[in-house]
XYZ file of C-alpha atoms in Angstrom:
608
model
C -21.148 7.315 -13.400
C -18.405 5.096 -12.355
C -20.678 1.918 -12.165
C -22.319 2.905 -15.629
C -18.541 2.839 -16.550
C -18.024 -0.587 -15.144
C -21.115 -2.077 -16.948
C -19.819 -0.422 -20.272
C -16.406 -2.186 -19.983
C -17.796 -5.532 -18.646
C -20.023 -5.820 -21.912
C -17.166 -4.436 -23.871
C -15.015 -7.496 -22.596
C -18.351 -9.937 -22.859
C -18.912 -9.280 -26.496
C -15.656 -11.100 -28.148
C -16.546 -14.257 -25.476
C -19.663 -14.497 -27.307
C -18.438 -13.787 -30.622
C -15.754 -16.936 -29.669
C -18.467 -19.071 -28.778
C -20.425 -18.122 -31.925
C -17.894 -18.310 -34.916
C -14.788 -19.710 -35.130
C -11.411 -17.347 -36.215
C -8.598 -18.177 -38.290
C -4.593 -18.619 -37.108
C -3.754 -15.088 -38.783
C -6.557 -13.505 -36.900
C -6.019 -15.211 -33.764
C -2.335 -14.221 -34.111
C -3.621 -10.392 -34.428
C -5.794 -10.872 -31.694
C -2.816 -12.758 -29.516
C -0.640 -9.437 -30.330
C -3.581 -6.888 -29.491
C -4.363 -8.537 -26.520
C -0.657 -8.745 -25.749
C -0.323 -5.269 -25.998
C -3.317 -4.265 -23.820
C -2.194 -6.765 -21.157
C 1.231 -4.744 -20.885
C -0.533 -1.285 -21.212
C -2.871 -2.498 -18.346
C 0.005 -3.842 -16.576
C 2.082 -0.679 -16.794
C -1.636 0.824 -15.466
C -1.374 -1.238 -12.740
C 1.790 -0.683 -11.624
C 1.436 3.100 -12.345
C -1.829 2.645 -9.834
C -0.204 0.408 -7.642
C 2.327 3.340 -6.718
C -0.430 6.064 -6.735
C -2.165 3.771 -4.525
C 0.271 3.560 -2.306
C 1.260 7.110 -2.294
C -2.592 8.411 -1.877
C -2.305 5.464 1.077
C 0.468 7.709 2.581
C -0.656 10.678 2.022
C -4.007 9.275 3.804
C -2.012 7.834 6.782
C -1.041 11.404 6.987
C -3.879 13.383 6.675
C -5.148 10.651 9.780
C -2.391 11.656 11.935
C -2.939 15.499 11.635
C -6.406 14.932 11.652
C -5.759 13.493 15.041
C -3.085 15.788 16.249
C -5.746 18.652 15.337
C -8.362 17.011 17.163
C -6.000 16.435 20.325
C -5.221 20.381 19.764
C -8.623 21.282 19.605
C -9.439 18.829 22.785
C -6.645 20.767 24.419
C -7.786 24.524 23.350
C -11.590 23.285 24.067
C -10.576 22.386 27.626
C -8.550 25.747 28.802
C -11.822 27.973 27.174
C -13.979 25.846 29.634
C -11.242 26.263 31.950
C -10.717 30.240 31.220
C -14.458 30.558 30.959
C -15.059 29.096 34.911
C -12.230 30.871 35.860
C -14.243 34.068 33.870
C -17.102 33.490 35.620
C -15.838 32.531 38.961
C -14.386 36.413 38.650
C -17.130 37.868 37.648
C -19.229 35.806 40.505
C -16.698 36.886 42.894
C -16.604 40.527 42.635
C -20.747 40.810 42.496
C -20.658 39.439 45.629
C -17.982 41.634 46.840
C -19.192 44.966 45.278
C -22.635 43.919 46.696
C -20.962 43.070 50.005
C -19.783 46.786 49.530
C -23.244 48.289 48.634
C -24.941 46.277 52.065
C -22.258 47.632 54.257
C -22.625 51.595 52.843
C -26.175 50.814 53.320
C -25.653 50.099 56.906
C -23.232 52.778 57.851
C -25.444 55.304 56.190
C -28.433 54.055 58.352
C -26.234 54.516 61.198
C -25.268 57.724 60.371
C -28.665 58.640 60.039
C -29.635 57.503 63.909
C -25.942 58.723 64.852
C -27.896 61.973 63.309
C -31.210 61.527 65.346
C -29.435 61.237 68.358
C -27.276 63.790 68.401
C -30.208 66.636 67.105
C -32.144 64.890 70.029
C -29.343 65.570 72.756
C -28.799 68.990 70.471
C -32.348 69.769 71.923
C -32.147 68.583 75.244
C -29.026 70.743 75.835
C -30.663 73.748 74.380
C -33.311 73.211 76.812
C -31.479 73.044 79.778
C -29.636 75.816 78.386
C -32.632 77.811 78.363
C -33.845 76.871 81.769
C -30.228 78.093 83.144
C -30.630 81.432 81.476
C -34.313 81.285 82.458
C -33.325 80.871 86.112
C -30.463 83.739 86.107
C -32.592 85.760 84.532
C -35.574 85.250 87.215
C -33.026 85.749 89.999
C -31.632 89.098 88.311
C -35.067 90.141 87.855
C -35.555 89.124 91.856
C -32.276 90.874 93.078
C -33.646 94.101 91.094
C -36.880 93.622 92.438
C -35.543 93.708 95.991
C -32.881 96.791 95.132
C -35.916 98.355 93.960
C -38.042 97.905 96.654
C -35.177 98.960 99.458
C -34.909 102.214 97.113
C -38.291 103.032 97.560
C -38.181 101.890 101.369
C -35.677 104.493 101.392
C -37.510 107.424 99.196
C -40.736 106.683 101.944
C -38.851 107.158 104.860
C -37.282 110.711 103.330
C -41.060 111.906 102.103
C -42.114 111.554 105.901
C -38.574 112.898 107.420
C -39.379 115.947 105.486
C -43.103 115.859 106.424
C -42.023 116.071 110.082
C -39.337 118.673 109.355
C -42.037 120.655 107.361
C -44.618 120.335 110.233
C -41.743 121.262 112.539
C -41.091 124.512 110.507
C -44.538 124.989 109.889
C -44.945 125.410 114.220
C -42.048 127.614 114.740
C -43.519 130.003 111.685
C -46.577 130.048 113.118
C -45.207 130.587 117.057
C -43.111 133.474 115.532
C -46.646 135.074 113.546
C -48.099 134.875 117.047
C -45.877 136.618 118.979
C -45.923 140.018 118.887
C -42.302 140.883 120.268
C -40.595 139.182 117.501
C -38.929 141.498 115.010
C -39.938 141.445 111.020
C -37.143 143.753 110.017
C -35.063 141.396 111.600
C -36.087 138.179 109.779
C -34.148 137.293 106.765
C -36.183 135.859 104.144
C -33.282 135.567 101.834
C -31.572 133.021 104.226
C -34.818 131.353 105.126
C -35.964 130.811 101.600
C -31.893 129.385 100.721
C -31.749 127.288 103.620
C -35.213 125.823 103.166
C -36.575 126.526 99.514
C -33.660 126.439 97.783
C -33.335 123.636 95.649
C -29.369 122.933 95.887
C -29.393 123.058 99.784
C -29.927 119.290 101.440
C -33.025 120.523 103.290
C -33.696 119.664 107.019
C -30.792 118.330 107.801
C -30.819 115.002 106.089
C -27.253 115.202 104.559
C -26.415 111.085 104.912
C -29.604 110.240 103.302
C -29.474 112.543 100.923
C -25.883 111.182 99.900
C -27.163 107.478 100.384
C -29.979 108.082 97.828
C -27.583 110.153 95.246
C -24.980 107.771 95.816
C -27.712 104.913 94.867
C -29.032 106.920 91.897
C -25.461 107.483 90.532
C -25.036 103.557 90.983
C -28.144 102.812 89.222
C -26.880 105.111 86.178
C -23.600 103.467 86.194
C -25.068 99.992 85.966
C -27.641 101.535 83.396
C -24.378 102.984 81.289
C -22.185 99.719 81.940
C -25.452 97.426 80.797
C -25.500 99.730 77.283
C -21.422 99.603 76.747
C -21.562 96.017 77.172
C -24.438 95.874 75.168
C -22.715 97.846 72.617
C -19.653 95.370 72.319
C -22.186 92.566 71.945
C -23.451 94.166 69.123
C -20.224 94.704 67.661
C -19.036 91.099 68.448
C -21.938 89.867 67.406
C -21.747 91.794 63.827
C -18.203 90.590 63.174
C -19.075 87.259 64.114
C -21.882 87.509 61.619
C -19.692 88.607 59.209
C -17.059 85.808 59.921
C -19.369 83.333 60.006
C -21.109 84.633 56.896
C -17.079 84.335 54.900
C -17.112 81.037 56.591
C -20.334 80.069 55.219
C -19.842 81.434 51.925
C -16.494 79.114 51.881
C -18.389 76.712 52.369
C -21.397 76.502 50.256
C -19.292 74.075 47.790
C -18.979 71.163 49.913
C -21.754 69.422 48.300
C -25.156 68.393 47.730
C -25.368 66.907 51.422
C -24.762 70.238 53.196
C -27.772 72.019 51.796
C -30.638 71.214 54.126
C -28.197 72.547 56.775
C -27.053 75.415 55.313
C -30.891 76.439 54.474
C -31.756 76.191 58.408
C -28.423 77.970 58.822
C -29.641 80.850 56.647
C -32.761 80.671 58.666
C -31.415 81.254 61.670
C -29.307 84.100 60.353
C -32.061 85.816 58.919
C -34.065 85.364 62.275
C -30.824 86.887 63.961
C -30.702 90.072 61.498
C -34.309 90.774 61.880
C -34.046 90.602 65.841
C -30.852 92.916 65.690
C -32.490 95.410 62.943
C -35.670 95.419 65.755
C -33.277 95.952 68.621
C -31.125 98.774 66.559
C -34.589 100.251 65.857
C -35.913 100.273 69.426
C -32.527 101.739 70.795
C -33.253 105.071 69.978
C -36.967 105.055 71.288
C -35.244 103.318 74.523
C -32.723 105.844 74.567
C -35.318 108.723 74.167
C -37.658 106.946 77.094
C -34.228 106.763 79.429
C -33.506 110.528 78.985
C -37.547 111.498 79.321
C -37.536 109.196 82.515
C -34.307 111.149 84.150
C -35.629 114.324 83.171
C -39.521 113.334 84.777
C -37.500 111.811 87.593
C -35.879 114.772 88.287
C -38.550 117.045 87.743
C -40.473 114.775 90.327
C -38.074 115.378 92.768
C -38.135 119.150 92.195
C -42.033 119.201 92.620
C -41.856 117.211 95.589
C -39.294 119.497 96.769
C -41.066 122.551 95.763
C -44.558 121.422 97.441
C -43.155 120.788 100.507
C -41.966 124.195 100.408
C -44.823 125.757 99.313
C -47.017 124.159 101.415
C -44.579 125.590 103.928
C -45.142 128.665 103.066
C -47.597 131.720 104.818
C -49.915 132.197 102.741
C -50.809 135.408 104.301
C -49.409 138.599 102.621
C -46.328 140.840 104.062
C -46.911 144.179 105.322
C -45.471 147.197 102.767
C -42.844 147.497 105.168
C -41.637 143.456 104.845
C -42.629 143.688 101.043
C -40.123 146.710 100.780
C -37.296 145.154 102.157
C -37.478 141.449 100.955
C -37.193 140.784 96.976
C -40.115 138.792 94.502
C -38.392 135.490 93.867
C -41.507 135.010 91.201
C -41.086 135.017 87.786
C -42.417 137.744 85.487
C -44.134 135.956 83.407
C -47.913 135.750 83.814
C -50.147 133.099 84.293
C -51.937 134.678 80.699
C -48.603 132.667 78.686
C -50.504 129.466 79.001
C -53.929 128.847 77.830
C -55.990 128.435 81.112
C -56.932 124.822 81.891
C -60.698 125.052 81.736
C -59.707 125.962 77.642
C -57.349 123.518 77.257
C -57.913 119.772 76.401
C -57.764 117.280 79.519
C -54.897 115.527 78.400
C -51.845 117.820 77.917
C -48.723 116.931 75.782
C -45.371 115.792 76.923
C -43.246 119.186 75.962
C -46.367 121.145 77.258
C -46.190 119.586 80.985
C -42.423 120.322 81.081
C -42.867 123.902 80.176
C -45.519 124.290 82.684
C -43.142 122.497 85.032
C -39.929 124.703 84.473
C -41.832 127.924 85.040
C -43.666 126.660 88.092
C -40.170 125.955 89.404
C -39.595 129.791 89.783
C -42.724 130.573 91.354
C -43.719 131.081 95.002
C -47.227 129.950 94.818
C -49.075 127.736 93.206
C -52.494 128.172 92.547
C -55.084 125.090 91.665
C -53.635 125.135 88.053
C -50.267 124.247 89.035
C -51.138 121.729 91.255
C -53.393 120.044 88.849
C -50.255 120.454 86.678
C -48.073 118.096 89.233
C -51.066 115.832 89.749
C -50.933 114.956 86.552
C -46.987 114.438 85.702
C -47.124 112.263 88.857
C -49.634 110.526 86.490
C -47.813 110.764 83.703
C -44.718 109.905 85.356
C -45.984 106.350 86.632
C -47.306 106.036 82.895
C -43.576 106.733 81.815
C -42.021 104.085 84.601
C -44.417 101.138 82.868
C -43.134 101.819 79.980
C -39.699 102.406 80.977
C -39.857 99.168 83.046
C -42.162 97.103 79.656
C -39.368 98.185 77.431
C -36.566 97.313 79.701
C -38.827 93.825 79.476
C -38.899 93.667 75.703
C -34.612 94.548 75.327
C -34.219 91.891 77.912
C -36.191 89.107 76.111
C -34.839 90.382 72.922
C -31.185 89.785 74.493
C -32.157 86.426 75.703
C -33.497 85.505 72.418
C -30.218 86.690 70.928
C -28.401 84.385 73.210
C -30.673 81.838 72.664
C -29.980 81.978 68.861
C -26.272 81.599 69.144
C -26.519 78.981 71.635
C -28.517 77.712 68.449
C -26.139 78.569 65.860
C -23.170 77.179 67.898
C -24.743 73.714 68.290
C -25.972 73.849 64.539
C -22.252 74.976 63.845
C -20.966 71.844 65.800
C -23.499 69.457 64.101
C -22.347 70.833 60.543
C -18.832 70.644 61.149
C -19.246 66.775 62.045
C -21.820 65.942 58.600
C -19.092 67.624 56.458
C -16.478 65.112 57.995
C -19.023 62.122 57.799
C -19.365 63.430 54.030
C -15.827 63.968 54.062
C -15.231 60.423 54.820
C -18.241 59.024 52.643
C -16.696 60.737 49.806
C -13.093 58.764 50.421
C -15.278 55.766 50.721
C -16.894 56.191 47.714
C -13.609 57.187 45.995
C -11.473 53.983 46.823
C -14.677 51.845 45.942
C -14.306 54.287 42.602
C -10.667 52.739 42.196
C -11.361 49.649 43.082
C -13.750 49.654 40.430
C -11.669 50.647 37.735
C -9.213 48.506 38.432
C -11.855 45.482 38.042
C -13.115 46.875 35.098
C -9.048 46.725 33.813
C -9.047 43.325 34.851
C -12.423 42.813 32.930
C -11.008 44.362 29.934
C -7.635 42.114 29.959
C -9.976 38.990 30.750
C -12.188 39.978 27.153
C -8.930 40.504 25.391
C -7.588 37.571 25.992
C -10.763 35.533 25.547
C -10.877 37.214 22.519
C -7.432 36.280 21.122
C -8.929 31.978 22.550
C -11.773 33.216 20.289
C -9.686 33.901 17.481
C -6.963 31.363 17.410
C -10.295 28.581 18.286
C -11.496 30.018 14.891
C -8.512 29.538 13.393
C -8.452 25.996 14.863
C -11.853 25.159 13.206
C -10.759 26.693 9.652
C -7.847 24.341 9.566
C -10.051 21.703 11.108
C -12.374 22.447 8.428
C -9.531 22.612 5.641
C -8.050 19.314 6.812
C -11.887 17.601 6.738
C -11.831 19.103 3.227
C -8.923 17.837 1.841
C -9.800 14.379 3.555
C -13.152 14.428 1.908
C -11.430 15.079 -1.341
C -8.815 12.296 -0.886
C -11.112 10.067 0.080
C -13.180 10.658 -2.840
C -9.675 10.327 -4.967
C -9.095 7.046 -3.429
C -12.820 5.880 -4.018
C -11.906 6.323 -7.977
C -8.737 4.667 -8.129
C -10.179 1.643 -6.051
C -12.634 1.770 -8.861
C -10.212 1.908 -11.389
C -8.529 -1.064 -9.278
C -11.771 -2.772 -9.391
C -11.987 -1.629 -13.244
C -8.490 -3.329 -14.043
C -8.861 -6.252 -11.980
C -11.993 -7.717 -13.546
C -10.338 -6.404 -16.676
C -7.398 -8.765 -15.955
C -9.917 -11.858 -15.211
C -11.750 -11.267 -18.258
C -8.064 -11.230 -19.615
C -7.133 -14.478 -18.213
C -10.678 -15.990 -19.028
C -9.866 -15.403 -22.618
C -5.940 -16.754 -22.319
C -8.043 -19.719 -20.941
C -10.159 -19.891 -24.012
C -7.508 -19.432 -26.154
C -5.474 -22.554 -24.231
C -8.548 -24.554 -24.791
C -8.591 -23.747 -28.439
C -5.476 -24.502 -29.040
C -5.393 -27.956 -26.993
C -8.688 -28.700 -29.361
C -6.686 -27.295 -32.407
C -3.260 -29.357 -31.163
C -5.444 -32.576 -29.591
C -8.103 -32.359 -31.838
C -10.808 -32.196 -29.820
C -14.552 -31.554 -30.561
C -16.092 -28.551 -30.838
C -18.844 -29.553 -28.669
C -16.720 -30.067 -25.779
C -15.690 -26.750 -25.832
C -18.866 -24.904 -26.519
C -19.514 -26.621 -22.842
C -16.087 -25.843 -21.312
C -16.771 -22.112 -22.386
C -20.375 -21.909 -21.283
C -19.323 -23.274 -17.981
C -16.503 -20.619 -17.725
C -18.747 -18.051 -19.034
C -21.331 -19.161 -16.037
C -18.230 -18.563 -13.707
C -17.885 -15.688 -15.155
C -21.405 -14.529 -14.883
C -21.479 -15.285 -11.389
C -18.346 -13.545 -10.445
C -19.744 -10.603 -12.170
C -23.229 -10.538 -10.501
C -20.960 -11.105 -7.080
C -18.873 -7.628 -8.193
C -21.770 -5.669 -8.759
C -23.371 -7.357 -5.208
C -20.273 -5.763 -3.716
C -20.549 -2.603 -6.126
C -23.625 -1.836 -4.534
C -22.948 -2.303 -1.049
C -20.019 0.088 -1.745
C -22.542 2.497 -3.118
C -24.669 2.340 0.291
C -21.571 2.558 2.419
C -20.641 5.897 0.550
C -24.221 7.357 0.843
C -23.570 6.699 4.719
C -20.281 8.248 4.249
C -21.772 11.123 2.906
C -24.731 10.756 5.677
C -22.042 11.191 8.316
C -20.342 14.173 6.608
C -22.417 15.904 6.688
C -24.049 15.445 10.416
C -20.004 16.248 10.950
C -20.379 19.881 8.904
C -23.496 20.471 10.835
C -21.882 20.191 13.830
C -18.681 22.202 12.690
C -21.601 24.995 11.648
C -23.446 24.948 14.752
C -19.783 25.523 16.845
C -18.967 28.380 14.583
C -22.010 29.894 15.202
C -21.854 29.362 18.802
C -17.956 31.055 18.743
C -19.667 33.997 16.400
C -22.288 34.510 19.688
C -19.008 34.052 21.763
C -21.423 32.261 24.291
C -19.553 29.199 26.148
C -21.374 26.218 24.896
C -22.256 23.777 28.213
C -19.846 21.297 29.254
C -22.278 18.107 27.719
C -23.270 19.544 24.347
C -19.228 19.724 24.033
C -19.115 16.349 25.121
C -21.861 15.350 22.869
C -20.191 17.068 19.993
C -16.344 15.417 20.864
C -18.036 12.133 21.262
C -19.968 12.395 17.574
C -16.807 13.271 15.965
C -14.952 10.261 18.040
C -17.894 8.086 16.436
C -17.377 9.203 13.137
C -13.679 9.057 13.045
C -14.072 5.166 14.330
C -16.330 4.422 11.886
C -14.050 6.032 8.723
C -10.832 4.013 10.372
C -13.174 1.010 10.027
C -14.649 1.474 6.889
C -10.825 2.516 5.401
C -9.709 -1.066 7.080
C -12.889 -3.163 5.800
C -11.607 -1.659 1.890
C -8.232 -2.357 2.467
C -8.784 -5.862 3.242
């Protein structure tokens, strides 16, 4: 538009040239012409001069806009060097505490696997000392079982030599009966059966004179029940220790159960063994009554034992031919009245008699005289049943001892499974302060995090504010630049105006010297074609230079643009708010250096 412009004007000032050098004008015309032209030249003049201070002010106001477009660059330099500077320092943290936190994870990793062998090694010596546990209880137990085994043997030692002391006495007896039946001179009436019968038969008299040994073996046999009765009390207050230790152990445990995830494999083989302990106590409370019931059956066949032995011995001792009427009238039947006919006879009766039935048969033998081959079948077969009764006296005395030694074997158990709890909950314990302070820490990072993105937010912010004034300022530079490219035109414009001006005072001098000197026409048709050749080439010169101005502006714009690119690309990059590498930023502050070099020039190649 603004070169159309110029090319209007230039043929508007070309035309009256040509008219000149066409036609010829009169005084009065020329003197109109003189005044119009008069007045243009002081309207342009008062242009230029109203230009020439615009100029100079839009040259200020340039000069300006230079120095706060460099101040904004050197604040933008500035604010682009402390975000790289913030953003190492950012990721220098962030570096930092990965490695430490991971430093953290390696060394939890590590204590745990120590834990875990500290673990192995202490169930490992856990079951060593349980074994050598049970191989000292193994070995008291044999040499118990060995010291019994050798009381038991000088008991029965004992109980031999009395059986054939009171053989011999028997045999003795026996002799002096039989001397007595053979003599004729000795007197029946005489004889007291009464004291015979309670000085031999009698059950409460210590028979043939065998009062120590008699006291030695009651005096064992009340020592063997004592031991038996101190063995049950203190296996009574076992069982009552043992229950309120259960029942401590069980508050205990039911305290507790919320320590955590990490106790519960231990706490299951801890209800294990409890249940294994309950069941063992619930069979021993149910065999106590069948092992009291054996004890008492055992005493009472022990006894009766003793009684038949007793009582054979003095049967055996016995004549077994009858008294005269005379003898039978003065000594008393010490036989019971009750007939053989209460009992079913044997040959009737099953082989294999009952319990109660043998006892019965056994208390009313006790009261007889004789016994016939019933009763001694009878005693044959409670000896029987009486060695029966001592195997299973002795195989249940077995079975409550293992089941005691299993007991204590179970709370050795539950005392080393105790221990090895107590010390997991305090490795927990401590893994669980671990873990807390780590917790902390980590908060407190995360804090420091949050402050960090704050205040790389706010560098975000105020950078963004940074580029809109940046952005403003390139604006209003554009703009003034643009303003200053139409009043140089408008310069341009006036000044060619002015030497078409001056061309024409020229041709008007040379009119007037041919009107005053009287010239030829001739000579100035050629002095005004050679002026308007000048002319011609000055103009074709101007538009020359009008052109180049026109490519220097379309590199201008060129440039402007790459420089709004660039502007776009670093708000985008700030939108992303990813840190842009250190030589793209370079790139970017050595583009805009370029471009600000090559305005200064261009601005100094116009102003010359």
């Amino acid at each position: 538009m603004d070169i159309s412009r110029l090319a209007r004007q230039q043929n508007d000032l070309t035309v009256p040239v040509n008219s000149l050098s066409l036609c010829m004008i009169t005084r009065d015309e020329h003197q109109k012409e003189k005044l119009r032209w008069q007045y243009k030249i002081s309207e342009l003049e008062a242009q230029l001069r109203r230009s020439e201070e615009t100029n100079s002010q839009l040259l200020q106001q340039k000069a300006e806009m230079n120095k706060k477009v460099k101040e904004l660059e050197k604040a933008q330099k500035v604010l682009l060097r402390s975000n790289k500077k913030y953003q190492e320092k950012i990721h220098a943290v962030v570096a930092f505490e990965t490695k430490h936190f991971e430093d953290k994870l390696k060394q939890a990793h590590e204590d745990l696997a120590m834990t875990k062998q500290c673990l192995e090694k202490i169930s490992a010596e856990c079951c060593r000392l349980k074994q050598r546990k049970m191989t000292a209880d193994k070995e008291e137990e044999l040499q118990r079982l060995r010291n019994l085994n050798v009381q038991y043997c000088k008991t029965i030692a004992a109980y031999k030599q009395l059986v054939s002391d009171k053989e011999r006495k028997v045999e003795v007896l026996l002799r002096v009966i039989n001397r007595t039946r053979k003599n004729p001179s000795f007197n029946w009436q005489e004889f007291d059966y009464q004291s015979v019968s309670d000085s031999v038969f009698s059950l409460s008299s210590q028979s043939f004179d065998t009062a120590p040994e008699d006291q030695s073996q009651l005096s064992k046999s009340q020592d063997g029940k004592a031991s038996c009765r101190r063995l049950e009390h203190t296996g009574n207050a076992r069982k009552t220790n043992e229950e309120n230790g259960i029942a401590d152990q069980a508050g205990t445990f039911s305290s507790n159960t919320s320590q955590g995830s990490a106790e519960s494999g231990w706490e299951e083989e801890r209800q294990k063994l409890w249940t294994l302990l309950k069941e063992m106590r619930d069979r021993i409370n149910v065999l106590q009554p069948s092992r009291e019931k054996q004890q008492i059956q055992i005493e009472e066949l022990l006894e009766a034992n003793e009684l038949l032995e007793f009582r054979l011995l003095e049967l055996e001792s016995c004549p077994t031919v009858p008294l005269c009427q005379k003898c039978s009238a003065h000594t008393n039947d010490f036989s019971s009245n009750a007939p053989d006919d209460y009992f079913v006879p044997l040959d009737t009766e099953p082989l294999i008699l009952s319990d109660e039935d043998l006892l019965a048969r056994f208390s009313l033998m006790c009261h007889k005289h004789f016994l016939n081959d019933d009763d001694r079948f009878m005693c044959s077969s409670l000896l029987a049943r009486s060695g029966t009764w001592k195997e299973n006296a002795q195989t249940s005395a077995k079975k409550i001892s293992n089941m005691e030694r299993k007991l204590v074997e179970l709370d050795a158990q539950m005392e080393c499974s105790e221990i090895t709890i107590d010390t997991k909950v305090q490795e927990c314990r401590a893994l669980k302060r671990t873990v807390d302070e780590l917790r902390a820490q980590e908060k407190e990072l995360r804090s420091q995090m949050k402050d960090i993105e704050d205040f790389s937010k706010l560098l975000t912010f105020k950078l963004k504010d940074t580029v809109g004034k940046y952005n403003y300022g390139m604006n209003l530079v554009s703009e003034l630049q643009k303003k200053l490219n139409v009043k140089e035109r408008n310069e341009r414009i006036l000044h060619e105006k002015l030497k078409w001006f001056e061309i024409a005072q020229q041709v008007k001098g040379i009119e007037a010297a041919t009107i005053v000197g009287g010239t030829s026409v001739e000579g100035c048709k050629g002095k005004m074609v050679a002026l308007l050749k000048t002319v011609g080439s000055e103009n074709y010169k101007l538009r020359e230079q009008l052109n180049e101005a026109c490519c220097f502006n379309k590199q201008l714009e060129y440039q402007i643009e790459l420089r709004n690119e660039t502007i776009c690309k670093l708000k985008c990059q700030l939108e992303d708010e990813k840190s842009p590498p250190p030589f793209e930023t370079q790139h970017c502050s050595q583009c805009t250096q370029k471009e600000f070099q090559s305005l200064t020039m261009s601005e100094s190649t116009e102003n010359m």
